[in-house]
Coordinates of C-alpha atoms in Angstrom, one line a residue:
Chain C
M1 CA 35.9 -98.2 14.1
L2 CA 34.2 -94.6 14.6
I3 CA 36.2 -92.1 16.7
F4 CA 34.5 -88.9 17.8
A5 CA 36.6 -85.9 18.7
I6 CA 35.2 -83.5 21.1
S7 CA 36.3 -80.7 23.3
D8 CA 34.9 -78.8 26.2
K9 CA 35.9 -75.4 24.6
G10 CA 37.2 -74.1 21.5
G11 CA 40.7 -73.5 20.8
T12 CA 41.8 -76.7 22.4
G13 CA 43.5 -77.9 19.2
R14 CA 40.9 -80.6 18.7
S15 CA 40.8 -80.2 15.0
V16 CA 44.6 -79.9 14.4
T17 CA 45.2 -83.0 16.9
S18 CA 42.5 -85.3 15.4
T19 CA 43.6 -84.5 11.7
N20 CA 47.2 -85.3 12.8
I21 CA 46.1 -88.6 14.4
V22 CA 44.3 -89.7 11.2
Y23 CA 47.2 -88.7 9.0
R24 CA 49.6 -90.7 11.2
H25 CA 47.1 -93.6 11.2
A26 CA 47.1 -93.6 7.4
L27 CA 50.9 -93.6 7.3
Q28 CA 50.8 -96.7 9.6
G29 CA 48.9 -98.5 6.6
N30 CA 45.3 -98.2 7.5
D31 CA 42.5 -96.7 5.3
V32 CA 41.0 -93.6 7.3
C33 CA 38.6 -90.9 6.5
Y34 CA 37.9 -87.6 8.4
L35 CA 34.5 -86.3 8.8
D36 CA 34.2 -82.4 9.3
F37 CA 31.0 -82.4 11.6
D38 CA 32.2 -79.0 13.0
F39 CA 29.1 -77.4 11.2
G40 CA 29.8 -74.0 12.6
S41 CA 33.4 -73.7 11.3
P42 CA 34.2 -76.5 8.9
T43 CA 37.9 -75.8 8.5
A44 CA 39.4 -79.4 8.3
G45 CA 40.1 -78.4 4.6
A46 CA 42.7 -75.9 5.7
I47 CA 44.4 -78.0 7.8
F48 CA 44.8 -80.8 5.2
S49 CA 46.0 -78.0 2.9
V50 CA 43.1 -78.4 0.3
S51 CA 42.5 -74.7 -0.4
S52 CA 39.4 -75.2 -2.4
V53 CA 37.5 -76.4 0.7
A54 CA 39.5 -74.5 3.2
R55 CA 36.2 -73.2 4.7
G56 CA 33.9 -76.1 3.6
T57 CA 32.7 -77.0 0.3
K58 CA 30.1 -75.2 -1.7
T59 CA 28.6 -78.4 -3.0
G60 CA 28.0 -81.8 -1.4
G61 CA 29.0 -80.8 2.2
L62 CA 28.2 -83.0 5.1
H63 CA 25.6 -80.5 6.4
E64 CA 23.8 -80.9 3.0
Y65 CA 23.9 -84.4 3.0
L66 CA 22.4 -84.6 6.6
R67 CA 19.7 -82.2 5.6
G68 CA 18.9 -84.5 2.5
D69 CA 20.0 -82.1 -0.2
C70 CA 22.4 -84.5 -1.7
A71 CA 22.5 -88.5 -2.0
E72 CA 26.0 -88.7 -1.2
P73 CA 28.6 -86.4 0.6
R74 CA 31.6 -85.3 -1.3
R75 CA 35.0 -87.0 -0.7
I76 CA 38.4 -85.4 -1.2
D77 CA 41.3 -87.9 -1.5
I78 CA 44.1 -86.0 0.4
W79 CA 46.9 -87.9 -1.3
S80 CA 45.8 -86.3 -4.7
E81 CA 44.0 -83.2 -3.9
S82 CA 46.1 -81.5 -1.3
D83 CA 48.0 -78.3 -2.2
R84 CA 51.1 -79.3 -0.1
E85 CA 53.6 -81.0 -2.3
G86 CA 54.7 -83.1 0.6
L87 CA 51.1 -84.7 1.1
R88 CA 50.5 -85.1 -2.7
I89 CA 52.5 -88.2 -3.0
K90 CA 51.0 -91.4 -1.1
P91 CA 53.9 -92.8 0.9
P92 CA 54.5 -96.5 0.1
G93 CA 52.5 -98.7 2.6
A94 CA 50.3 -95.9 3.5
G95 CA 46.3 -96.3 3.5
R96 CA 43.8 -94.0 1.9
L97 CA 43.3 -90.7 3.5
V98 CA 40.0 -89.1 2.7
L99 CA 38.2 -86.1 3.7
L100 CA 34.4 -85.5 4.0
P101 CA 34.2 -81.7 4.1
G102 CA 31.6 -79.6 5.9
T103 CA 29.4 -77.2 4.0
E104 CA 30.6 -73.8 3.5
G105 CA 28.4 -71.3 5.5
G106 CA 26.4 -74.2 6.8
G107 CA 26.0 -73.2 10.3
E108 CA 25.5 -75.2 13.6
L109 CA 22.5 -77.7 13.5
A110 CA 19.6 -76.0 15.0
T111 CA 17.6 -79.1 15.7
V112 CA 18.2 -82.8 15.1
D113 CA 15.4 -84.8 13.3
E114 CA 14.6 -88.4 12.7
E115 CA 15.5 -88.1 9.0
M116 CA 18.9 -86.6 10.0
I117 CA 19.6 -89.4 12.5
S118 CA 19.0 -92.1 9.8
R119 CA 21.0 -90.3 7.2
C120 CA 23.8 -90.2 9.9
V121 CA 23.5 -94.1 10.5
Q122 CA 23.5 -94.7 6.8
L123 CA 26.6 -92.6 6.4
F124 CA 28.5 -94.3 9.3
S125 CA 27.3 -97.8 8.0
R126 CA 28.6 -97.2 4.6
L127 CA 32.0 -95.6 5.6
E128 CA 32.5 -98.5 8.2
E129 CA 32.4 -101.0 4.9
E130 CA 35.4 -99.2 3.6
F131 CA 37.5 -97.6 6.1
D132 CA 39.6 -98.9 9.0
L133 CA 38.7 -95.8 11.0
C134 CA 36.4 -92.8 10.5
M135 CA 37.4 -89.9 12.7
V136 CA 34.4 -87.5 13.3
D137 CA 35.3 -83.9 14.5
V138 CA 32.0 -83.2 16.6
S139 CA 32.9 -79.5 17.3
A140 CA 33.3 -77.9 20.9
G141 CA 30.9 -78.3 23.9
R142 CA 27.2 -79.6 24.2
S143 CA 25.5 -79.5 20.6
F144 CA 22.9 -81.0 18.6
T145 CA 25.7 -82.6 16.6
A146 CA 26.8 -84.6 19.6
E147 CA 23.4 -85.5 20.4
M148 CA 22.8 -86.8 16.8
V149 CA 25.9 -89.0 16.7
L150 CA 25.1 -90.4 20.2
K151 CA 21.6 -91.3 18.8
A152 CA 23.2 -92.7 15.5
T153 CA 25.5 -95.0 17.5
V154 CA 22.7 -96.5 19.6
R155 CA 21.3 -97.8 16.2
L156 CA 24.7 -99.2 15.0
P157 CA 25.3 -101.8 17.9
A158 CA 27.9 -103.7 15.9
I159 CA 30.1 -101.0 14.9
P160 CA 32.8 -100.2 17.5
F161 CA 33.0 -96.4 18.4
R162 CA 35.2 -94.4 20.8
W163 CA 35.3 -90.8 22.1
L164 CA 38.3 -88.6 22.6
V165 CA 37.8 -85.6 24.7
F166 CA 40.4 -82.8 24.0
H167 CA 41.3 -80.4 26.7
R168 CA 44.2 -78.0 27.4
W169 CA 46.4 -78.5 30.7
T170 CA 44.8 -75.6 32.5
R171 CA 42.4 -75.5 35.6
Q172 CA 39.6 -74.1 33.7
H173 CA 40.0 -76.8 30.9
I174 CA 40.2 -79.8 33.2
I175 CA 37.1 -78.9 35.1
A176 CA 35.3 -78.1 31.8
A177 CA 36.3 -81.3 30.2
D178 CA 35.0 -83.3 33.2
G179 CA 31.8 -81.2 33.0
L180 CA 31.4 -82.3 29.3
V181 CA 31.4 -85.8 30.2
T182 CA 29.8 -86.1 33.5
G183 CA 27.9 -82.8 33.9
A184 CA 24.0 -82.3 33.2
D185 CA 23.5 -82.6 29.5
G186 CA 27.1 -84.0 29.0
L187 CA 28.0 -87.1 27.0
L188 CA 27.1 -89.5 29.6
D189 CA 23.9 -87.8 30.6
V190 CA 22.7 -87.3 27.0
G191 CA 24.1 -90.9 25.9
A192 CA 22.0 -92.5 28.7
R193 CA 18.9 -90.6 27.8
V194 CA 19.0 -91.8 24.1
G195 CA 19.6 -95.6 25.0
H196 CA 23.5 -96.1 25.8
D197 CA 24.5 -98.0 28.8
A198 CA 26.3 -95.3 30.8
D199 CA 29.0 -97.7 32.1
M200 CA 29.9 -98.9 28.8
L201 CA 29.8 -95.5 27.3
R202 CA 32.0 -94.3 30.0
D203 CA 34.6 -96.9 29.1
R204 CA 34.7 -95.6 25.5
I205 CA 35.6 -92.0 26.6
R206 CA 39.3 -91.1 26.9
F207 CA 41.0 -87.8 27.4
V208 CA 43.7 -86.1 25.3
R209 CA 45.8 -83.3 26.8
T210 CA 46.8 -80.6 24.1
A211 CA 49.5 -78.0 24.2
V212 CA 51.2 -79.6 27.2
L213 CA 54.3 -77.9 28.4
E214 CA 56.2 -80.4 30.6
P215 CA 58.3 -78.9 33.4
D216 CA 61.4 -80.5 32.2
A217 CA 60.8 -79.5 28.5
A218 CA 63.9 -78.1 26.6
E219 CA 61.9 -74.8 26.0
L220 CA 62.2 -74.3 29.7
V221 CA 65.9 -74.5 30.0
G222 CA 66.3 -70.5 30.1
L223 CA 63.9 -70.0 32.8
R224 CA 64.9 -68.9 36.2
D225 CA 64.8 -71.6 39.0
E226 CA 62.0 -69.8 40.8
Q227 CA 59.8 -69.8 37.7
R228 CA 60.6 -73.3 37.2
A229 CA 59.8 -74.4 40.8
W230 CA 56.6 -72.4 40.4
L231 CA 55.6 -74.1 37.1
S232 CA 56.3 -77.5 38.7
A233 CA 54.0 -76.7 41.6
C234 CA 51.4 -75.5 39.1
D235 CA 51.6 -78.9 37.3
N236 CA 51.4 -80.9 40.6
D237 CA 48.2 -79.0 41.4
L238 CA 46.9 -79.6 38.0
R239 CA 47.5 -83.3 38.3
E240 CA 45.8 -83.4 41.7
L241 CA 42.8 -81.6 40.2
A242 CA 42.6 -83.8 37.3
R243 CA 42.7 -86.9 39.4
R244 CA 39.7 -85.5 41.5
H245 CA 37.8 -84.8 38.4
K246 CA 38.7 -88.2 36.8
V247 CA 40.6 -86.6 34.0
G248 CA 43.8 -88.1 35.4
R249 CA 46.4 -90.5 34.0
T250 CA 44.1 -93.6 33.9
A251 CA 41.3 -91.9 31.8
M252 CA 43.9 -90.1 29.5
L253 CA 44.8 -91.8 26.2
G254 CA 47.8 -89.3 25.5
K255 CA 49.2 -85.9 25.4
I256 CA 50.5 -83.5 22.8
P257 CA 53.5 -81.3 23.7
L258 CA 53.2 -77.6 23.0
D259 CA 54.6 -77.1 19.5
P260 CA 55.1 -73.6 17.9
V261 CA 53.9 -75.2 14.6
L262 CA 50.4 -76.2 15.9
Q263 CA 50.0 -72.9 17.8
W264 CA 50.8 -70.5 14.9
R265 CA 49.7 -72.5 11.8
E266 CA 47.2 -75.4 12.3
Q267 CA 48.5 -77.8 9.8
L268 CA 49.5 -81.6 9.6
I269 CA 53.1 -82.1 10.8
S270 CA 55.0 -84.3 8.2
D271 CA 58.1 -86.2 8.8
E272 CA 59.6 -83.6 6.5
D273 CA 58.8 -80.8 9.0
V274 CA 60.6 -82.6 11.7
L275 CA 63.7 -83.9 9.7
A276 CA 64.2 -81.6 6.7
S277 CA 63.0 -78.2 7.5
K278 CA 63.2 -78.7 11.3
I279 CA 60.3 -76.5 12.0
A280 CA 58.4 -79.0 14.2
N281 CA 59.5 -81.1 17.1
A282 CA 60.1 -84.8 17.0
E283 CA 58.2 -85.3 20.1
T284 CA 55.1 -84.0 18.7
T285 CA 55.1 -86.6 15.8
A286 CA 56.0 -89.3 18.3
A287 CA 52.9 -88.2 20.4
F288 CA 50.8 -88.4 17.3
D289 CA 52.1 -91.6 16.2
D290 CA 51.5 -93.0 19.7
L291 CA 47.8 -91.8 19.8
A292 CA 47.3 -93.2 16.3
K293 CA 48.3 -96.6 17.5
K294 CA 46.4 -96.3 20.9
I295 CA 43.0 -95.3 19.6
V296 CA 42.8 -98.7 18.1
D297 CA 44.8 -100.6 20.8
D298 CA 42.2 -102.5 23.0
S299 CA 44.4 -102.8 26.0
A300 CA 44.5 -98.8 26.2
W301 CA 40.7 -99.1 26.4
E302 CA 40.3 -101.6 29.1
G303 CA 37.7 -100.8 31.6
L304 CA 38.4 -98.2 34.3
Chain N
M1 CA 15.1 -95.0 -26.8
L2 CA 17.6 -96.5 -24.3
V3 CA 17.9 -98.1 -21.0
M4 CA 20.1 -96.8 -18.2
G5 CA 21.1 -98.6 -15.1
E6 CA 23.4 -98.5 -12.2
V7 CA 24.9 -101.5 -10.3
H8 CA 26.5 -101.1 -6.9
T9 CA 28.7 -104.1 -5.6
G10 CA 30.3 -104.6 -2.2
L11 CA 31.3 -107.1 0.3
L12 CA 28.6 -108.4 2.4
Q13 CA 29.1 -107.2 6.2
N14 CA 29.5 -110.7 7.9
S15 CA 32.6 -112.5 9.2
G16 CA 32.0 -115.5 7.0
E17 CA 29.9 -116.4 3.9
I18 CA 26.1 -116.8 4.5
P19 CA 24.2 -120.1 3.7
E20 CA 21.5 -120.2 1.1
S21 CA 18.8 -120.2 4.0
S22 CA 20.3 -117.0 5.4
A23 CA 20.6 -115.4 2.0
R24 CA 16.9 -116.1 1.6
D25 CA 15.9 -114.4 5.0
V26 CA 18.1 -111.4 4.3
L27 CA 16.9 -110.6 0.9
R28 CA 13.2 -111.3 1.9
L29 CA 13.2 -108.3 4.1
L30 CA 12.6 -106.3 1.0
A31 CA 9.0 -107.7 0.3
G32 CA 6.8 -110.5 1.2
E33 CA 7.5 -112.4 -2.1
T34 CA 9.9 -115.2 -2.6
V35 CA 13.5 -114.9 -3.1
R36 CA 14.9 -116.5 -6.3
V37 CA 18.0 -118.8 -5.8
S38 CA 20.1 -120.7 -8.1
R39 CA 23.0 -122.9 -6.9
R40 CA 24.8 -123.8 -9.9
P41 CA 27.6 -122.8 -10.8
I42 CA 27.7 -120.5 -7.8
A43 CA 25.2 -119.7 -5.2
Y44 CA 23.0 -116.7 -6.1
A45 CA 20.1 -115.3 -4.5
V46 CA 18.1 -112.3 -5.7
S47 CA 15.2 -110.5 -4.2
P48 CA 12.0 -109.6 -6.0
D49 CA 12.0 -106.6 -8.1
R50 CA 10.7 -103.4 -6.5
L51 CA 9.6 -100.3 -8.1
T52 CA 10.5 -96.7 -7.4
G53 CA 8.2 -93.9 -8.6
V54 CA 10.2 -91.0 -10.1
D55 CA 9.3 -87.5 -11.6
C56 CA 12.3 -85.7 -12.3
R57 CA 14.9 -84.4 -14.6
L58 CA 16.9 -86.8 -16.5
P59 CA 20.8 -86.1 -17.1
A60 CA 21.3 -84.8 -20.5
A61 CA 24.9 -84.0 -21.6
S62 CA 23.6 -80.9 -23.4
Q63 CA 22.2 -79.6 -20.1
S64 CA 18.8 -79.3 -21.7
R65 CA 15.9 -80.0 -19.5
V66 CA 14.4 -83.4 -20.0
R67 CA 11.6 -84.3 -17.6
G68 CA 10.9 -88.0 -17.1
V69 CA 8.0 -89.7 -15.1
G70 CA 7.7 -93.3 -14.4
T71 CA 9.2 -96.2 -12.4
V72 CA 12.5 -97.7 -11.7
V73 CA 13.2 -101.5 -11.3
S74 CA 15.5 -102.2 -8.6
R75 CA 16.7 -105.6 -6.7
S76 CA 19.4 -106.7 -4.3
S77 CA 21.3 -109.9 -4.9
I78 CA 23.8 -112.1 -3.1
T79 CA 26.4 -114.1 -4.8
G80 CA 28.4 -117.0 -3.2
G81 CA 27.0 -115.9 0.2
R82 CA 29.6 -113.3 0.1
V83 CA 29.1 -110.4 -2.6
V84 CA 26.1 -107.9 -2.3
Q85 CA 24.7 -106.1 -5.3
G86 CA 22.0 -103.4 -5.5
S87 CA 20.9 -102.8 -9.2
S88 CA 18.5 -100.5 -10.7
Y89 CA 17.4 -99.7 -14.2
A90 CA 14.8 -97.8 -16.3
H91 CA 13.7 -97.9 -19.8
V92 CA 13.5 -94.5 -21.1
Q93 CA 10.8 -94.1 -23.7
R94 CA 9.1 -91.1 -25.4
S95 CA 5.7 -90.2 -23.8
G96 CA 2.6 -90.2 -26.0
S97 CA 1.3 -87.3 -24.0
D98 CA 2.5 -83.8 -23.4
R99 CA 1.5 -83.7 -19.7
R100 CA 1.8 -86.2 -16.7
L101 CA -0.8 -88.9 -16.6
A102 CA -2.3 -90.6 -13.6
W103 CA 0.2 -93.0 -11.8
S104 CA -1.9 -96.0 -12.8
H105 CA -0.5 -95.5 -16.2
Y106 CA 3.0 -95.5 -15.1
L107 CA 2.5 -98.5 -12.8
A108 CA 1.1 -100.5 -15.6
R109 CA 4.6 -100.1 -17.4
P110 CA 7.0 -101.3 -14.7
G111 CA 10.6 -100.0 -15.2
V112 CA 9.6 -97.5 -17.9
I113 CA 10.2 -93.7 -17.6
E114 CA 8.3 -91.6 -20.2
V115 CA 10.1 -88.4 -21.2
F116 CA 8.2 -85.4 -22.6
G117 CA 9.3 -83.3 -25.3
K118 CA 12.5 -83.5 -27.5
A119 CA 15.1 -85.7 -26.0
R120 CA 17.8 -87.4 -28.0
A121 CA 18.9 -90.8 -26.7
E122 CA 22.6 -90.0 -27.4
D123 CA 22.4 -86.8 -25.3
L124 CA 20.7 -88.7 -22.4
A125 CA 23.3 -91.7 -22.7
D126 CA 26.2 -89.1 -22.5
G127 CA 24.6 -87.2 -19.6
F128 CA 24.0 -90.3 -17.6
T129 CA 27.3 -91.8 -18.1
E130 CA 29.3 -88.7 -17.5
D131 CA 28.7 -87.7 -13.8
P132 CA 25.2 -86.8 -13.7
P133 CA 24.1 -83.6 -11.8
A134 CA 22.9 -83.6 -8.4
D135 CA 19.4 -82.5 -9.2
C136 CA 18.7 -85.3 -11.9
L137 CA 17.5 -88.9 -11.7
D138 CA 20.1 -90.6 -9.6
L139 CA 19.8 -94.4 -10.0
G140 CA 23.0 -94.8 -8.1
A141 CA 21.3 -93.5 -4.8
I142 CA 18.5 -96.0 -5.3
S143 CA 20.8 -99.0 -5.9
A144 CA 22.9 -97.9 -2.6
R145 CA 19.8 -97.8 -0.6
F146 CA 19.0 -101.4 -1.9
M147 CA 22.5 -102.4 -0.8
D148 CA 22.1 -100.7 2.6
T149 CA 18.8 -102.7 3.3
V150 CA 20.9 -105.8 3.0
Q151 CA 23.9 -104.7 4.9
A152 CA 21.8 -103.5 7.7
S153 CA 20.1 -106.8 8.3
P154 CA 20.2 -108.0 11.8
L155 CA 21.2 -111.5 10.4
L156 CA 24.6 -110.1 9.6
D157 CA 27.3 -109.9 12.3
R158 CA 28.9 -106.9 10.5
R159 CA 32.5 -108.2 11.2
A160 CA 33.5 -108.3 7.6
P161 CA 37.0 -109.8 7.2
F162 CA 38.4 -106.9 5.3
K163 CA 37.4 -103.4 4.3
I164 CA 36.7 -102.7 0.8
A165 CA 34.9 -99.8 -1.0
R166 CA 31.8 -100.6 -3.1
A167 CA 32.1 -100.1 -6.8
R168 CA 29.4 -98.6 -8.9
L169 CA 29.0 -99.3 -12.5
R170 CA 26.7 -97.0 -14.7
W171 CA 25.5 -98.4 -17.9
V172 CA 23.4 -97.6 -20.9
A173 CA 22.0 -99.9 -23.4
R174 CA 20.8 -99.4 -26.8
T175 CA 19.6 -101.5 -29.8
G176 CA 21.8 -101.5 -33.0
E177 CA 25.0 -103.1 -34.4
P178 CA 26.5 -105.0 -31.2
A179 CA 29.2 -103.2 -29.4
I180 CA 30.5 -102.9 -25.8
R181 CA 32.6 -100.5 -24.1
L182 CA 33.7 -100.5 -20.5
T183 CA 35.5 -97.4 -19.2
L184 CA 37.1 -97.2 -15.7
H185 CA 36.8 -93.7 -14.2
S186 CA 37.8 -93.1 -10.6
D187 CA 38.9 -95.9 -8.1
Q188 CA 35.0 -96.8 -7.8
V189 CA 33.2 -95.8 -10.8
R190 CA 32.9 -97.5 -14.1
T191 CA 30.8 -96.7 -17.2
L192 CA 29.6 -99.3 -19.6
R193 CA 27.9 -98.8 -23.0
I194 CA 26.2 -101.7 -24.7
V195 CA 24.7 -101.7 -28.2
H196 CA 22.6 -105.0 -28.7
E197 CA 20.5 -106.6 -31.2
G198 CA 16.8 -106.7 -30.9
E199 CA 14.6 -105.5 -28.2
F200 CA 15.9 -105.0 -24.5
T201 CA 15.2 -107.8 -22.2
P202 CA 16.2 -108.1 -18.3
A203 CA 19.0 -110.4 -19.7
V204 CA 20.9 -107.3 -20.4
A205 CA 20.6 -106.1 -17.0
D206 CA 21.8 -109.5 -15.7
L207 CA 24.7 -109.1 -18.0
C208 CA 25.7 -105.9 -16.5
E209 CA 25.3 -107.0 -12.9
D210 CA 27.5 -110.0 -13.7
L211 CA 30.3 -107.6 -15.3
A212 CA 30.0 -105.3 -12.4
L213 CA 30.4 -108.5 -10.0
H214 CA 33.6 -109.6 -11.8
D215 CA 35.0 -106.0 -12.1
W216 CA 34.5 -105.6 -8.4
L217 CA 36.1 -108.9 -7.6
L218 CA 39.1 -107.9 -9.6
T219 CA 39.5 -104.7 -8.0
A220 CA 39.1 -106.0 -4.6
L221 CA 41.9 -108.7 -5.2
L222 CA 44.1 -105.8 -6.6
V223 CA 43.5 -103.7 -3.5
I224 CA 44.3 -106.8 -1.2
I225 CA 47.6 -107.5 -3.2
E226 CA 48.7 -103.8 -2.9
R227 CA 48.1 -103.8 0.7
A228 CA 49.9 -107.0 1.3
R229 CA 53.1 -105.0 -0.1
V230 CA 54.7 -108.2 -1.3
G231 CA 58.6 -107.7 -1.2
G232 CA 58.1 -104.6 1.0
R233 CA 57.8 -106.5 4.3
P234 CA 58.6 -110.0 5.8
G235 CA 57.0 -112.8 3.9
P236 CA 54.8 -114.2 6.8
E237 CA 53.3 -110.8 7.1
A238 CA 52.6 -110.4 3.4
A239 CA 51.1 -113.9 3.3
A240 CA 48.8 -113.1 6.2
K241 CA 47.7 -110.0 4.6
L242 CA 46.9 -112.1 1.5
A243 CA 44.9 -114.7 3.5
P244 CA 41.4 -112.8 3.2
A245 CA 41.6 -113.2 -0.6
V246 CA 42.2 -117.0 -0.3
D247 CA 39.5 -117.2 2.2
H248 CA 36.8 -115.1 0.7
L249 CA 37.4 -114.2 -3.0
L250 CA 39.2 -116.6 -5.1
H251 CA 36.6 -119.1 -5.4
L252 CA 34.0 -116.6 -6.7
W253 CA 35.3 -116.0 -10.3
M254 CA 32.6 -117.5 -12.3
P255 CA 32.3 -115.4 -15.7
A256 CA 29.2 -115.2 -17.5
A257 CA 27.5 -117.9 -14.9
R258 CA 24.0 -116.2 -15.3
V259 CA 24.4 -114.7 -18.8
D260 CA 22.0 -115.3 -21.5
D261 CA 23.5 -117.3 -24.5
A262 CA 22.6 -114.5 -26.8
L263 CA 24.7 -112.0 -24.9
A264 CA 27.6 -114.4 -24.0
P265 CA 29.6 -112.8 -26.9
F266 CA 29.8 -109.5 -25.0
W267 CA 31.6 -111.1 -22.2
E268 CA 34.0 -112.9 -24.5
S269 CA 34.8 -109.7 -26.1
L270 CA 35.6 -108.1 -22.8
D271 CA 37.6 -111.2 -22.0
R272 CA 39.6 -111.0 -25.0
R273 CA 40.3 -107.2 -24.4
P274 CA 41.0 -105.9 -21.8
G275 CA 41.1 -109.4 -20.6
F276 CA 39.5 -109.9 -17.4
T277 CA 40.1 -113.6 -16.8
R278 CA 43.8 -113.2 -17.8
Q279 CA 44.2 -110.6 -15.2
W280 CA 42.3 -112.4 -12.5
Q281 CA 44.3 -115.7 -13.2
S282 CA 47.6 -113.9 -12.9
L283 CA 46.6 -112.3 -9.7
V284 CA 45.4 -115.6 -8.4
D285 CA 48.7 -117.3 -9.4
R286 CA 50.6 -114.5 -7.7
V287 CA 48.6 -114.8 -4.4
R288 CA 48.9 -118.8 -4.4
D289 CA 52.7 -118.6 -5.3
Q290 CA 53.4 -116.1 -2.3
V291 CA 51.4 -118.4 0.0
A292 CA 53.5 -121.4 -1.3
V293 CA 56.9 -119.8 -1.1
N294 CA 55.9 -118.7 2.5
T295 CA 54.9 -122.1 3.4
L296 CA 58.2 -123.6 2.2
A297 CA 60.2 -121.0 4.1
L298 CA 58.3 -121.8 7.0
L299 CA 58.8 -125.7 6.5
S300 CA 62.5 -125.2 6.0
A301 CA 62.9 -122.9 9.1
T302 CA 61.0 -125.6 11.1
A303 CA 63.2 -128.4 9.6
D304 CA 66.3 -126.3 10.7
A305 CA 65.1 -126.0 14.1
G306 CA 64.5 -129.7 14.5
R307 CA 68.0 -130.6 13.1
R308 CA 69.6 -128.1 15.7
R309 CA 67.5 -129.6 18.4
Q310 CA 69.0 -133.2 17.5

């Protein structure tokens, strides 16, 4: 299965959330790979703590592959190449966890030609043979990259794919997330233009809320009653707004609570971070675990 | 001088094995010519040979610049209606000329790459079997494409019963005192060096394909057993994870099925050490024992439940 991760704006936590989801999915016993298609800033290496490709790789990056400059993109086995000691041992029962890094200094795609699309089709189809799940980080906003993967998936009718749209829980982000899906040149618009069935495509798109601060969260205990009431009212307004923009609960696959570790240092959250060093919250890993199951759970993807 | 080749092996992207007639159709896509099929001792279908013209640098361990011009022979095959292979090789020979000739010259010598200037066979063999640099002749890329063509066939449903990586076997063959050495590198890469008596014949390439096939089968079975985590989870779950091996792999082991008699000793020597068939047999026994133990447990649970009802 191919999962495309996209967000309306930058800074939504798309990359850090999608990497944590694939990490959890691997821990659940599946073979997974992560494709850094965020060509403008390929930083997935940093999140997986592989310092040699922290800002993309110098040779064999995905950008080079799509341009036809190398026959096969470079692969990095996280269980053996991560600098984080806690990640370097593959836990018993875990599947493969492989990163295909972007090219250092590659830059956003300036155009999409036929050759690139067929290379993209070939890449997806080869990876599908060996991985249970391929997470493709498609960068923020409308881009040639999004157009390319939409075109590629039209040519791979037998390979299941899904889209995750990441957004923060604010007015602007809710409106923008809706726009990215339904607006002019949005996913549905471009998708239909390149040959997808708009209704079927819509059923394959779900929203993920990031950095969510629940009104009853433990962090808010010290707040004054007035502040709490105000937050609660805001939250209700946002819910109403989300419902009107069809970004509400039914179209939502999951939400990730606000966690200082994700805000201050984008990284994978291991069980050790929760249980031993206690720098991360158990709710955060639970949310990742839940999403890692739901992305492949058909009942969470029934028609809206 | 030497022959270099690369074979890629993987699982056919279809829910079940495909019958001979479908295999013919899938492989015919490559050309208008006929697909060769043999049925004993295992179904095997192979596409006609195709040529790819090359004019590029050859990998040399010494990093010296060796230019080669000529053609690479490639083909795709399906074994047991289940396993796909893409295979390419080229015979590297010294050119009689010091500049590139007309393509008609190279086309008259299918599967021959002529090199200019000074090139040592040992240097090229080392360069090719150690990871060849990106700007050199890449037989793997050609073989991968021949596999892709099969996997992308509209006749396949793409619902393969399990996920498994392709394996690549890079080989070099030379003439001399017979010897064979197979080396496992990363999870997916193997190299094979063969020294055979007499002139090179396509039978050597057949042998390499047969070894690649069996090496992949062994690797795939190991992966499935590892994923089943026998002992680490309840018996029925482990047995269910082993089921794809029983359904799709166990019957495919047919060592040296298509290997020329003259080359059979090579297979036999690898079967003695590292002992392909021994390892395969012990894994097969393990899978069958697990399934049997689990069946017994289920039977006894059913009998207990029956007694309680009475």
